[in-house]
mmCIF file of C-alpha atoms and ligand atoms in Angstrom:
data_model
loop_
_atom_site.group_PDB
_atom_site.id
_atom_site.type_symbol
_atom_site.label_atom_id
_atom_site.label_comp_id
_atom_site.label_asym_id
_atom_site.label_seq_id
_atom_site.Cartn_x
_atom_site.Cartn_y
_atom_site.Cartn_z
ATOM 1 C CA UNK A 1 20.068 -45.218 -17.572
ATOM 2 C CA UNK A 2 21.920 -46.612 -20.539
ATOM 3 C CA UNK A 3 24.191 -49.342 -19.243
ATOM 4 C CA UNK A 4 25.728 -50.090 -22.643
ATOM 5 C CA UNK A 5 28.643 -47.726 -22.056
ATOM 6 C CA UNK A 6 29.854 -50.046 -19.318
ATOM 7 C CA UNK A 7 30.228 -47.280 -16.766
ATOM 8 C CA UNK A 8 26.820 -46.326 -15.454
ATOM 9 C CA UNK A 9 26.266 -49.687 -13.813
ATOM 10 C CA UNK A 10 29.106 -49.009 -11.395
ATOM 11 C CA UNK A 11 27.838 -45.595 -10.336
ATOM 12 C CA UNK A 12 25.345 -44.837 -7.569
ATOM 13 C CA UNK A 13 21.927 -43.800 -8.966
ATOM 14 C CA UNK A 14 21.377 -40.091 -9.464
ATOM 15 C CA UNK A 15 19.623 -38.278 -6.623
ATOM 16 C CA UNK A 16 17.728 -35.527 -8.441
ATOM 17 C CA UNK A 17 16.636 -34.037 -5.134
ATOM 18 C CA UNK A 18 20.268 -33.003 -4.505
ATOM 19 C CA UNK A 19 19.935 -29.630 -6.216
ATOM 20 C CA UNK A 20 21.526 -26.221 -5.930
ATOM 21 C CA UNK A 21 21.866 -23.202 -8.198
ATOM 22 C CA UNK A 22 24.940 -23.058 -10.460
ATOM 23 C CA UNK A 23 26.999 -21.218 -7.828
ATOM 24 C CA UNK A 24 26.184 -23.803 -5.148
ATOM 25 C CA UNK A 25 23.608 -21.623 -3.380
ATOM 26 C CA UNK A 26 20.164 -22.983 -2.372
ATOM 27 C CA UNK A 27 17.436 -23.130 -5.044
ATOM 28 C CA UNK A 28 15.161 -20.082 -4.800
ATOM 29 C CA UNK A 29 11.472 -19.930 -5.750
ATOM 30 C CA UNK A 30 12.093 -17.150 -8.285
ATOM 31 C CA UNK A 31 15.113 -18.672 -10.075
ATOM 32 C CA UNK A 32 13.088 -19.184 -13.287
ATOM 33 C CA UNK A 33 12.375 -15.455 -13.650
ATOM 34 C CA UNK A 34 13.702 -14.284 -17.006
ATOM 35 C CA UNK A 35 16.053 -11.309 -17.153
ATOM 36 C CA UNK A 36 14.723 -8.886 -19.803
ATOM 37 C CA UNK A 37 18.292 -7.890 -20.690
ATOM 38 C CA UNK A 38 19.614 -11.364 -21.545
ATOM 39 C CA UNK A 39 16.589 -13.657 -21.815
ATOM 40 C CA UNK A 40 18.290 -15.941 -19.328
ATOM 41 C CA UNK A 41 16.844 -17.144 -16.049
ATOM 42 C CA UNK A 42 17.830 -15.476 -12.810
ATOM 43 C CA UNK A 43 19.374 -18.790 -11.798
ATOM 44 C CA UNK A 44 19.782 -22.326 -13.098
ATOM 45 C CA UNK A 45 19.336 -25.512 -11.121
ATOM 46 C CA UNK A 46 22.147 -28.074 -11.149
ATOM 47 C CA UNK A 47 22.870 -31.279 -9.262
ATOM 48 C CA UNK A 48 24.798 -30.447 -6.094
ATOM 49 C CA UNK A 49 28.580 -30.587 -6.236
ATOM 50 C CA UNK A 50 28.529 -33.659 -3.961
ATOM 51 C CA UNK A 51 26.087 -35.414 -6.300
ATOM 52 C CA UNK A 52 28.163 -34.495 -9.402
ATOM 53 C CA UNK A 53 31.342 -35.901 -7.879
ATOM 54 C CA UNK A 54 29.705 -39.369 -7.682
ATOM 55 C CA UNK A 55 30.615 -39.834 -11.328
ATOM 56 C CA UNK A 56 29.645 -39.114 -14.915
ATOM 57 C CA UNK A 57 27.891 -41.325 -17.459
ATOM 58 C CA UNK A 58 28.835 -38.979 -20.330
ATOM 59 C CA UNK A 59 31.858 -36.787 -21.095
ATOM 60 C CA UNK A 60 31.733 -33.260 -19.668
ATOM 61 C CA UNK A 61 30.955 -31.024 -22.649
ATOM 62 C CA UNK A 62 30.664 -27.263 -22.285
ATOM 63 C CA UNK A 63 29.484 -26.151 -25.736
ATOM 64 C CA UNK A 64 26.449 -27.048 -27.831
ATOM 65 C CA UNK A 65 25.167 -25.858 -31.199
ATOM 66 C CA UNK A 66 21.614 -24.692 -31.872
ATOM 67 C CA UNK A 67 20.700 -26.500 -35.089
ATOM 68 C CA UNK A 68 18.111 -23.865 -36.013
ATOM 69 C CA UNK A 69 20.499 -20.872 -36.092
ATOM 70 C CA UNK A 70 23.915 -22.611 -36.067
ATOM 71 C CA UNK A 71 25.174 -20.663 -33.066
ATOM 72 C CA UNK A 72 27.336 -22.180 -30.313
ATOM 73 C CA UNK A 73 26.539 -21.569 -26.664
ATOM 74 C CA UNK A 74 28.973 -22.406 -23.843
ATOM 75 C CA UNK A 75 27.557 -23.112 -20.412
ATOM 76 C CA UNK A 76 28.995 -23.045 -16.938
ATOM 77 C CA UNK A 77 30.936 -26.066 -15.732
ATOM 78 C CA UNK A 78 28.368 -26.975 -13.073
ATOM 79 C CA UNK A 79 25.628 -27.280 -15.727
ATOM 80 C CA UNK A 80 27.962 -29.242 -18.048
ATOM 81 C CA UNK A 81 28.774 -31.629 -15.191
ATOM 82 C CA UNK A 82 25.059 -32.034 -14.438
ATOM 83 C CA UNK A 83 24.478 -33.160 -18.049
ATOM 84 C CA UNK A 84 27.416 -35.564 -17.710
ATOM 85 C CA UNK A 85 26.098 -37.019 -14.447
ATOM 86 C CA UNK A 86 22.416 -37.136 -15.530
ATOM 87 C CA UNK A 87 21.814 -36.521 -19.266
ATOM 88 C CA UNK A 88 18.032 -36.400 -18.749
ATOM 89 C CA UNK A 89 18.104 -33.739 -16.025
ATOM 90 C CA UNK A 90 17.037 -30.848 -18.284
ATOM 91 C CA UNK A 91 14.288 -30.603 -20.912
ATOM 92 C CA UNK A 92 15.454 -27.437 -22.633
ATOM 93 C CA UNK A 93 18.359 -25.032 -22.834
ATOM 94 C CA UNK A 94 19.369 -21.532 -23.802
ATOM 95 C CA UNK A 95 20.716 -20.205 -27.113
ATOM 96 C CA UNK A 96 22.773 -17.010 -26.897
ATOM 97 C CA UNK A 97 21.839 -15.982 -30.441
ATOM 98 C CA UNK A 98 18.095 -16.605 -30.166
ATOM 99 C CA UNK A 99 18.239 -15.292 -26.556
ATOM 100 C CA UNK A 100 15.619 -17.763 -25.465
ATOM 101 C CA UNK A 101 15.172 -21.305 -24.145
ATOM 102 C CA UNK A 102 14.402 -24.082 -26.624
ATOM 103 C CA UNK A 103 13.775 -27.847 -26.360
ATOM 104 C CA UNK A 104 16.888 -30.038 -26.263
ATOM 105 C CA UNK A 105 15.823 -31.653 -29.564
ATOM 106 C CA UNK A 106 17.053 -28.448 -31.286
ATOM 107 C CA UNK A 107 20.621 -28.781 -29.938
ATOM 108 C CA UNK A 108 23.654 -30.998 -30.588
ATOM 109 C CA UNK A 109 27.010 -31.069 -28.800
ATOM 110 C CA UNK A 110 29.423 -28.913 -30.781
ATOM 111 C CA UNK A 111 31.187 -30.843 -33.531
ATOM 112 C CA UNK A 112 28.864 -33.872 -33.220
ATOM 113 C CA UNK A 113 25.417 -35.025 -34.323
ATOM 114 C CA UNK A 114 24.649 -36.152 -30.765
ATOM 115 C CA UNK A 115 21.592 -34.490 -29.302
ATOM 116 C CA UNK A 116 22.100 -32.629 -26.043
ATOM 117 C CA UNK A 117 20.484 -34.573 -23.205
ATOM 118 C CA UNK A 118 20.767 -37.963 -24.877
HETATM 119 ZN ZN1 LIG B 201 19.665 -20.199 -31.764
#
């Protein structure tokens, strides 16, 4: 973790095994199945609510911009809080315009040049 922000050093380390789906339900084996209608997964894994309440190392940001198409996508609060607690938790994310998942290197937080997941 980056300790230069002066906050992360005071927080307990992230327990990535503390996982649920976005609604708090247990992670299912088929959560990665893609819905043909939306291109989104059946479910998305997040850090558990208990794990998220241990503290954030980044601000909670809900909306990111896909640099390739310029479209903003807003995610659920539990995913946004997972990024804030553990910026490296995900490797890719969804764009509502492209209707598919892309690597985080293609996304910045809305209104910034800061890459999502950094
Ligand atoms: Zn896009």
